[in-house]
Short mmCIF file of C-alpha atoms and ligand atoms in Angstrom, two decimals:
data_model
loop_
_atom_site.label_atom_id
_atom_site.label_comp_id
_atom_site.label_asym_id
_atom_site.label_seq_id
_atom_site.Cartn_x
_atom_site.Cartn_y
_atom_site.Cartn_z
CA MET A 1 8.56 2.78 -14.06
CA ILE A 2 7.27 4.32 -10.85
CA VAL A 3 9.39 6.51 -8.60
CA ILE A 4 7.94 6.43 -5.09
CA LEU A 5 8.98 9.35 -2.91
CA HIS A 6 9.36 9.23 0.88
CA PRO A 7 6.03 9.89 2.63
CA ASN A 8 5.08 13.52 3.03
CA THR A 9 7.95 14.80 0.85
CA ASP A 10 7.79 18.58 0.72
CA LYS A 11 7.37 19.81 -2.85
CA GLN A 12 9.17 23.03 -1.95
CA SER A 13 12.29 21.24 -0.67
CA LYS A 14 15.63 21.33 -2.50
CA GLU A 15 15.74 17.49 -2.57
CA TYR A 16 12.41 17.32 -4.35
CA LYS A 17 13.41 19.96 -6.88
CA ASP A 18 16.70 18.15 -7.55
CA VAL A 19 14.93 14.85 -8.20
CA MET A 20 12.45 16.53 -10.50
CA SER A 21 15.12 18.28 -12.52
CA ILE A 22 16.93 14.94 -13.06
CA LEU A 23 13.72 13.13 -14.04
CA GLU A 24 12.62 15.93 -16.35
CA LYS A 25 15.87 15.66 -18.29
CA LEU A 26 15.50 11.93 -19.03
CA PRO A 27 15.26 11.47 -22.83
CA ASN A 28 11.92 10.28 -24.34
CA ILE A 29 10.24 10.12 -20.98
CA SER A 30 7.12 11.93 -19.87
CA LEU A 31 6.21 12.34 -16.22
CA GLN A 32 2.87 11.91 -14.52
CA HIS A 33 2.27 12.72 -10.85
CA HIS A 34 -0.07 10.77 -8.58
CA VAL A 35 -0.84 11.27 -4.93
CA VAL A 36 -1.87 8.13 -3.05
CA GLN A 37 -3.69 8.75 0.21
CA GLY A 38 -3.20 5.72 2.42
CA GLU A 39 -4.80 5.22 5.80
CA GLU A 40 -1.77 6.68 7.59
CA GLN A 41 0.29 8.56 5.09
CA LYS A 42 0.27 10.42 1.83
CA LEU A 43 2.59 9.16 -0.89
CA SER A 44 3.73 10.89 -4.04
CA GLU A 45 4.36 8.64 -6.99
CA ILE A 46 5.93 9.81 -10.22
CA TYR A 47 5.23 7.70 -13.27
CA LEU A 48 7.93 7.65 -15.93
CA LEU A 49 6.26 6.85 -19.21
CA GLY A 50 8.03 5.99 -22.46
CA ASP A 51 11.45 4.57 -23.13
CA THR A 52 12.27 3.44 -19.57
CA HIS A 53 14.38 0.32 -20.17
CA LYS A 54 17.60 2.35 -20.43
CA ILE A 55 17.05 4.06 -17.07
CA ASP A 56 19.36 2.93 -14.26
CA GLN A 57 17.00 1.99 -11.46
CA ALA A 58 19.70 2.03 -8.75
CA GLU A 59 20.77 5.52 -9.74
CA ILE A 60 17.27 6.92 -9.35
CA GLU A 61 16.85 4.98 -6.11
CA SER A 62 19.99 6.61 -4.69
CA LEU A 63 18.51 10.10 -4.98
CA ASP A 64 17.40 11.90 -1.82
CA CYS A 65 13.67 11.69 -1.12
CA VAL A 66 13.25 8.63 -3.38
CA GLU A 67 12.02 5.70 -1.35
CA ARG A 68 11.93 3.08 -4.05
CA VAL A 69 11.61 2.53 -7.78
CA VAL A 70 9.23 -0.08 -9.19
CA ARG A 71 9.48 -1.42 -12.72
CA ILE A 72 6.01 -1.91 -14.09
CA SER A 73 4.60 -4.17 -16.73
CA GLU A 74 2.78 -2.70 -19.69
CA GLU A 75 -0.68 -3.59 -18.45
CA TYR A 76 -2.65 -1.58 -15.89
CA ARG A 77 0.36 0.66 -15.35
CA ILE A 78 -1.19 2.76 -12.64
CA LEU A 79 -3.87 0.53 -11.14
CA GLY A 80 -1.79 -2.65 -11.43
CA ARG A 81 -0.03 -4.34 -8.55
CA HIS A 82 3.24 -5.16 -10.41
CA HIS A 83 4.28 -7.72 -7.78
CA ASP A 84 4.96 -4.95 -5.30
CA GLU A 85 3.19 -5.79 -2.07
CA LYS A 86 4.48 -2.76 -0.21
CA ARG A 87 2.84 -0.02 -2.27
CA THR A 88 0.22 1.99 -0.46
CA SER A 89 -3.16 1.78 -2.10
CA GLY A 90 -6.68 2.87 -1.45
CA PHE A 91 -8.13 6.31 -0.90
CA THR A 92 -10.16 8.30 1.56
CA TYR A 93 -13.15 10.21 0.28
CA ASN A 94 -15.36 12.35 2.48
CA ASP A 95 -13.86 10.65 5.57
CA VAL A 96 -14.63 7.14 4.32
CA HIS A 97 -11.66 4.91 3.53
CA PHE A 98 -11.71 2.46 0.62
CA SER A 99 -8.97 -0.10 0.02
CA GLN A 100 -8.38 -3.79 -0.51
CA HIS A 101 -8.77 -4.18 3.26
CA SER A 102 -11.89 -2.11 3.90
CA PHE A 103 -15.49 -3.32 4.04
CA HIS A 104 -18.58 -1.31 3.11
CA VAL A 105 -22.11 -2.06 1.99
CA LEU A 106 -23.71 0.33 -0.50
CA ALA A 107 -27.37 -0.52 -0.09
CA GLY A 108 -29.94 1.75 -1.69
CA LEU A 109 -32.36 2.46 -4.49
CA CYS A 110 -31.52 1.27 -7.99
CA ALA A 111 -33.49 4.29 -9.21
CA VAL A 112 -34.65 7.27 -7.19
CA ASP A 113 -38.43 7.56 -7.50
CA THR A 114 -39.87 9.66 -4.67
CA PRO A 115 -38.40 11.77 -1.83
CA GLU A 116 -40.37 9.59 0.61
CA HIS A 117 -38.64 6.41 -0.55
CA VAL A 118 -35.24 8.11 -0.50
CA GLU A 119 -35.89 9.25 3.06
CA MET A 120 -37.05 5.80 4.20
CA MET A 121 -33.89 4.29 2.78
CA MET A 122 -31.52 6.84 4.28
CA GLN A 123 -33.24 6.69 7.66
CA ALA A 124 -32.95 2.89 7.76
CA LEU A 125 -29.29 3.05 6.78
CA GLN A 126 -28.51 5.52 9.54
CA LYS A 127 -30.32 3.32 12.02
CA HIS A 128 -27.96 0.50 11.06
CA GLY A 129 -24.83 2.64 11.27
CA GLN A 130 -24.28 2.86 7.51
CA VAL A 131 -22.60 5.84 5.83
CA CYS A 132 -22.74 4.69 2.20
CA THR A 133 -25.61 4.11 -0.21
CA ARG A 134 -26.50 3.78 -3.88
CA MET A 135 -29.01 6.11 -5.59
CA GLY A 136 -29.67 6.04 -9.34
CA ALA A 137 -30.66 9.35 -10.93
CA TYR A 138 -29.53 8.64 -14.50
CA LYS A 139 -30.61 5.20 -15.68
CA PRO A 140 -29.27 3.58 -18.86
CA ARG A 141 -32.23 1.54 -20.13
CA THR A 142 -32.46 -1.14 -22.77
CA ASN A 143 -35.82 0.16 -23.97
CA PRO A 144 -35.92 3.86 -24.96
CA TYR A 145 -39.53 4.12 -23.70
CA SER A 146 -38.63 2.89 -20.19
CA PHE A 147 -38.21 5.34 -17.30
CA GLN A 148 -34.82 7.04 -17.75
CA GLY A 149 -34.36 8.28 -14.17
CA HIS A 150 -35.35 11.61 -12.63
CA GLY A 151 -31.91 13.02 -13.45
CA GLU A 152 -30.85 16.46 -12.27
CA GLN A 153 -34.26 17.25 -10.81
CA CYS A 154 -33.98 14.74 -7.94
CA LEU A 155 -30.43 15.58 -6.92
CA PRO A 156 -31.19 18.37 -4.39
CA TYR A 157 -33.50 16.24 -2.26
CA VAL A 158 -31.28 13.15 -2.54
CA PHE A 159 -28.27 15.14 -1.32
CA GLU A 160 -30.16 16.99 1.41
CA LEU A 161 -31.65 13.77 2.77
CA ALA A 162 -28.25 12.08 2.66
CA GLY A 163 -26.86 14.93 4.76
CA LYS A 164 -29.77 14.73 7.16
CA TYR A 165 -29.09 11.05 7.86
CA GLY A 166 -25.30 11.18 7.92
CA ILE A 167 -24.73 9.42 4.59
CA LYS A 168 -21.27 10.35 3.33
CA VAL A 169 -20.90 8.54 0.01
CA ILE A 170 -23.57 7.90 -2.64
CA SER A 171 -22.73 5.67 -5.57
CA MET A 172 -24.50 7.30 -8.53
CA GLU A 173 -24.21 6.29 -12.16
CA VAL A 174 -23.35 8.89 -14.79
CA THR A 175 -23.93 8.16 -18.44
CA HIS A 176 -22.82 11.50 -19.89
CA GLU A 177 -20.18 14.03 -18.92
CA SER A 178 -22.81 16.71 -18.32
CA HIS A 179 -24.06 14.66 -15.35
CA ILE A 180 -20.84 15.40 -13.45
CA ASP A 181 -21.51 19.14 -13.71
CA GLU A 182 -25.12 18.63 -12.64
CA ILE A 183 -23.97 16.67 -9.58
CA SER A 184 -21.38 19.33 -8.70
CA LYS A 185 -23.93 22.11 -9.09
CA ALA A 186 -26.51 20.35 -6.90
CA LEU A 187 -23.92 19.50 -4.23
CA GLN A 188 -22.79 23.10 -4.16
CA GLU A 189 -26.32 24.51 -4.03
CA THR A 190 -27.25 22.23 -1.15
CA GLY A 191 -24.07 23.11 0.79
CA ASN A 192 -22.16 19.84 0.15
CA PRO A 193 -24.12 17.74 2.65
CA THR A 194 -22.74 14.44 1.24
CA GLY A 195 -20.32 13.00 -1.32
CA VAL A 196 -20.75 11.12 -4.59
CA MET A 197 -18.87 8.20 -6.08
CA LEU A 198 -19.43 8.32 -9.84
CA GLN A 199 -20.62 4.95 -11.09
CA ILE A 200 -19.72 3.76 -14.59
CA GLY A 201 -22.31 1.19 -15.62
CA THR A 202 -21.59 -2.05 -17.42
CA ARG A 203 -22.99 -0.62 -20.65
CA ASN A 204 -20.37 2.12 -20.56
CA THR A 205 -17.35 0.03 -19.53
CA GLN A 206 -15.74 0.68 -22.90
CA ASN A 207 -17.15 4.16 -23.52
CA PHE A 208 -13.61 5.47 -23.64
CA GLU A 209 -14.50 9.13 -24.19
CA LEU A 210 -16.73 9.10 -21.08
CA LEU A 211 -13.95 7.33 -19.13
CA LYS A 212 -11.44 10.00 -20.18
CA VAL A 213 -13.70 12.80 -18.95
CA VAL A 214 -14.46 11.02 -15.66
CA GLY A 215 -10.75 10.26 -15.29
CA ARG A 216 -9.74 13.88 -15.83
CA GLN A 217 -11.55 14.98 -12.70
CA THR A 218 -10.28 13.97 -9.28
CA GLN A 219 -13.01 15.48 -7.12
CA TYR A 220 -15.08 12.28 -7.18
CA PRO A 221 -13.89 8.67 -6.91
CA VAL A 222 -15.30 6.14 -9.36
CA LEU A 223 -17.13 2.85 -8.97
CA PHE A 224 -16.36 1.11 -12.24
CA LYS A 225 -18.43 -1.87 -13.37
CA ARG A 226 -16.98 -4.77 -15.28
CA GLY A 227 -18.32 -5.01 -18.84
CA TYR A 228 -20.93 -7.76 -19.04
CA GLY A 229 -19.75 -9.09 -22.38
CA VAL A 230 -16.01 -8.47 -22.48
CA SER A 231 -13.05 -10.21 -20.89
CA LEU A 232 -11.73 -9.29 -17.47
CA ASN A 233 -8.53 -8.05 -19.11
CA GLU A 234 -10.53 -5.70 -21.36
CA SER A 235 -12.46 -4.36 -18.36
CA LEU A 236 -9.29 -3.81 -16.31
CA ASN A 237 -7.73 -1.97 -19.24
CA ALA A 238 -10.85 0.17 -19.47
CA ALA A 239 -10.57 1.02 -15.75
CA GLU A 240 -6.98 2.03 -16.41
CA TYR A 241 -8.31 4.75 -18.76
CA LEU A 242 -9.56 6.56 -15.65
CA ALA A 243 -6.16 6.36 -13.97
CA SER A 244 -4.23 7.24 -17.11
CA GLU A 245 -6.17 10.52 -17.21
CA GLY A 246 -5.36 11.26 -13.57
CA ASN A 247 -7.99 9.61 -11.36
CA SER A 248 -6.77 6.43 -9.68
CA ASN A 249 -9.42 6.45 -6.94
CA VAL A 250 -11.28 3.60 -8.57
CA VAL A 251 -13.33 0.74 -7.12
CA PHE A 252 -13.77 -2.20 -9.51
CA CYS A 253 -17.21 -3.82 -9.39
CA LEU A 254 -18.22 -7.28 -10.60
CA ARG A 255 -21.91 -7.52 -11.57
CA GLY A 256 -22.25 -10.80 -13.44
CA MET A 257 -21.78 -11.70 -17.09
CA LYS A 258 -24.43 -11.90 -19.79
CA SER A 259 -24.77 -15.61 -20.46
CA GLU A 260 -27.48 -18.23 -20.72
CA GLY A 261 -25.19 -20.24 -18.44
CA GLY A 262 -26.27 -18.13 -15.50
CA ALA A 263 -30.01 -18.86 -15.86
CA PRO A 264 -32.26 -18.73 -13.95
CA HIS A 265 -30.17 -15.84 -12.60
CA ARG A 266 -30.19 -12.66 -14.66
CA ASN A 267 -26.43 -12.93 -15.23
CA MET A 268 -23.68 -15.44 -14.61
CA VAL A 269 -22.23 -14.70 -11.18
CA ASP A 270 -18.50 -14.02 -11.65
CA PHE A 271 -17.48 -13.37 -8.04
CA GLY A 272 -14.81 -16.09 -8.15
CA GLN A 273 -12.71 -13.40 -9.83
CA VAL A 274 -12.56 -11.16 -6.73
CA PRO A 275 -9.13 -12.52 -5.66
CA VAL A 276 -7.85 -12.34 -9.23
CA ILE A 277 -8.60 -8.62 -9.42
CA LYS A 278 -6.94 -8.09 -6.04
CA ARG A 279 -3.86 -9.93 -7.27
CA LEU A 280 -3.62 -8.09 -10.59
CA THR A 281 -4.51 -4.61 -9.35
CA ARG A 282 -4.60 -2.47 -6.22
CA MET A 283 -8.26 -1.53 -6.61
CA PRO A 284 -10.79 -2.24 -3.87
CA VAL A 285 -13.23 -4.80 -5.28
CA CYS A 286 -17.01 -4.52 -5.11
CA VAL A 287 -19.63 -7.13 -5.93
CA ASP A 288 -23.16 -6.32 -7.09
CA PRO A 289 -25.31 -9.38 -6.31
CA SER A 290 -28.55 -7.60 -7.31
CA HIS A 291 -27.73 -7.16 -10.97
CA SER A 292 -26.07 -10.59 -11.05
CA VAL A 293 -29.01 -12.52 -9.60
CA GLY A 294 -31.89 -10.29 -10.69
CA SER A 295 -34.58 -11.72 -8.44
CA ARG A 296 -35.78 -12.13 -4.84
CA GLU A 297 -35.75 -15.92 -5.05
CA LYS A 298 -34.80 -17.88 -1.95
CA SER A 299 -33.27 -21.31 -1.67
CA PRO A 300 -34.79 -23.92 0.65
CA ASP A 301 -32.40 -22.81 3.41
CA GLY A 302 -34.37 -19.57 3.58
CA ILE A 303 -31.48 -17.43 2.35
CA LEU A 304 -32.05 -15.08 -0.59
CA ASP A 305 -30.05 -15.85 -3.74
CA VAL A 306 -28.85 -12.22 -3.62
CA ALA A 307 -27.40 -12.83 -0.14
CA HIS A 308 -25.86 -16.15 -1.22
CA ALA A 309 -24.18 -14.51 -4.21
CA ALA A 310 -22.90 -11.57 -2.14
CA ALA A 311 -21.52 -14.06 0.40
CA GLN A 312 -19.51 -15.78 -2.34
CA GLY A 313 -17.86 -12.46 -3.13
CA LEU A 314 -17.22 -11.53 0.49
CA VAL A 315 -15.68 -14.81 1.61
CA ALA A 316 -13.34 -14.41 -1.36
CA GLY A 317 -12.28 -10.98 -0.08
CA ALA A 318 -14.59 -8.42 -1.73
CA ASN A 319 -14.40 -4.99 -0.09
CA LEU A 320 -17.81 -3.61 -1.02
CA VAL A 321 -21.30 -4.88 -1.76
CA LEU A 322 -23.57 -2.78 -3.99
CA VAL A 323 -27.14 -3.89 -3.45
CA ASP A 324 -30.67 -2.80 -4.40
CA PHE A 325 -33.32 -2.22 -1.72
CA HIS A 326 -36.75 -0.64 -2.09
CA PRO A 327 -39.54 0.19 0.37
CA GLU A 328 -42.13 -1.02 -2.17
CA PRO A 329 -40.49 -3.17 -4.84
CA ALA A 330 -43.85 -3.63 -6.61
CA THR A 331 -43.96 0.09 -7.46
CA ALA A 332 -40.21 0.52 -8.17
CA LEU A 333 -39.64 2.14 -11.55
CA VAL A 334 -36.49 0.11 -12.28
CA ASP A 335 -35.42 -3.39 -11.20
CA GLY A 336 -38.18 -3.94 -8.61
CA PRO A 337 -38.01 -7.75 -8.86
CA GLN A 338 -34.47 -7.85 -7.48
CA ALA A 339 -34.87 -5.23 -4.73
CA LEU A 340 -34.64 -6.49 -1.16
CA LEU A 341 -37.26 -5.37 1.37
CA MET A 342 -36.58 -2.87 4.13
CA ASP A 343 -37.21 -5.46 6.81
CA GLU A 344 -34.46 -7.57 5.25
CA LEU A 345 -31.84 -4.82 5.67
CA SER A 346 -30.83 -5.74 9.19
CA ARG A 347 -30.36 -9.43 8.43
CA PHE A 348 -28.60 -8.68 5.16
CA LEU A 349 -26.08 -6.37 6.85
CA ASP A 350 -25.44 -8.91 9.64
CA ASP A 351 -24.94 -11.66 7.09
CA MET A 352 -22.47 -9.53 5.10
CA ALA A 353 -20.51 -8.58 8.23
CA LYS A 354 -20.27 -12.27 9.18
CA CYS A 355 -19.01 -13.16 5.69
CA HIS A 356 -16.36 -10.45 5.89
CA GLU A 357 -15.26 -11.72 9.31
CA PHE A 358 -15.14 -15.23 7.92
CA TYR A 359 -12.83 -13.98 5.15
CA GLN A 360 -10.54 -12.45 7.80
CA SER A 361 -10.34 -15.75 9.65
CA ARG A 362 -9.68 -17.61 6.39
CA LYS A 363 -6.87 -15.15 5.74
CA SER A 364 -5.21 -15.81 9.10
CA LEU A 365 -5.45 -19.54 8.47
CA TRP A 366 -3.35 -19.12 5.34
CA ALA A 367 -0.97 -16.46 6.73
C1 PEP B 401 -27.02 -0.20 -11.70
O1 PEP B 401 -26.18 -0.50 -10.81
O2 PEP B 401 -28.03 0.47 -11.48
C2 PEP B 401 -26.85 -0.71 -13.06
C3 PEP B 401 -27.54 -0.24 -14.09
O3 PEP B 401 -25.94 -1.70 -13.11
P1 PEP B 401 -25.19 -2.33 -14.37
O4 PEP B 401 -24.47 -1.20 -15.03
O5 PEP B 401 -24.29 -3.32 -13.72
O6 PEP B 401 -26.24 -2.97 -15.22
MN1 MN B 402 -30.58 -1.66 -11.82
#
């Protein structure tokens, strides 16, 4: 059960204290507090966990400063939608808003290699009015002898260059809890020139201990990838681990499923599930066409498969696109074959914006 308080309820007020003292006395119930930062207002939600079926919903709803009470199903308690269309969702991080209505492209390097390439990428993004990117410093690799990412050592120049070119959010995968401290240390030492969205890769979707640690911190939002070999339900439950520990600022990212059925693409494109995730949960949904398609192939219409796949996600309502670019794909240390070229950035961004607009017009058709 979720108790939603009136917007901007003062925690020092008598009404708030009265509600809390009543809720705290409920038998076999534990309380969890969440703050939801919508585009216009801040909402406090109190989750009642445990034996809630005996609670009188109307009685709680009649209390001062309680706006509404929502009964929730067992699954995805915090991130779930629970048939309540009115609940505020989304979050603002470093002045960038993410929700099921927003639209952002996170174009960047799969793996950071040189400061020159990072700078070329950031400069091009700024030129096209972008404030988000992706930069891999810690790379989970199938082969232990493959390049593992420059790690902590590259963070200072990545963050400084992001600041220089007005990039506000960098999606960056972490594969171990120590990486969060390394990111915090580097951000602090460079004077917080940018922000980081912690990426959980598909190989770590069900690394529950990592999810608990990432969920316990609320400084950084999380871009959570769907597991490539588990059901959607299992992946959504895994995302809920983050929220259950306290961090509900989560973007859910589809990246294709491991299956021979997707060949010749690297993975089976699963972007038809974008609307399903938006229906079941309140998370903004991202699609990653680069890791789904895995190549720079074009169809006879001249459009890259990566752009076609991303378009499928966007016309179905995806809110973000995570996509690999590289100034010299032939020398890229990770995933060069799927990286788009710098001179394709402009066209790619235009194409994505058109697809998002097309989704908006589809929406009004059905309204
Ligand atoms: C990535 O985005 O760099 C990555 C490794 O993706 P995934 O976890 O989807 O394989
Ligand atoms: Mn990659």
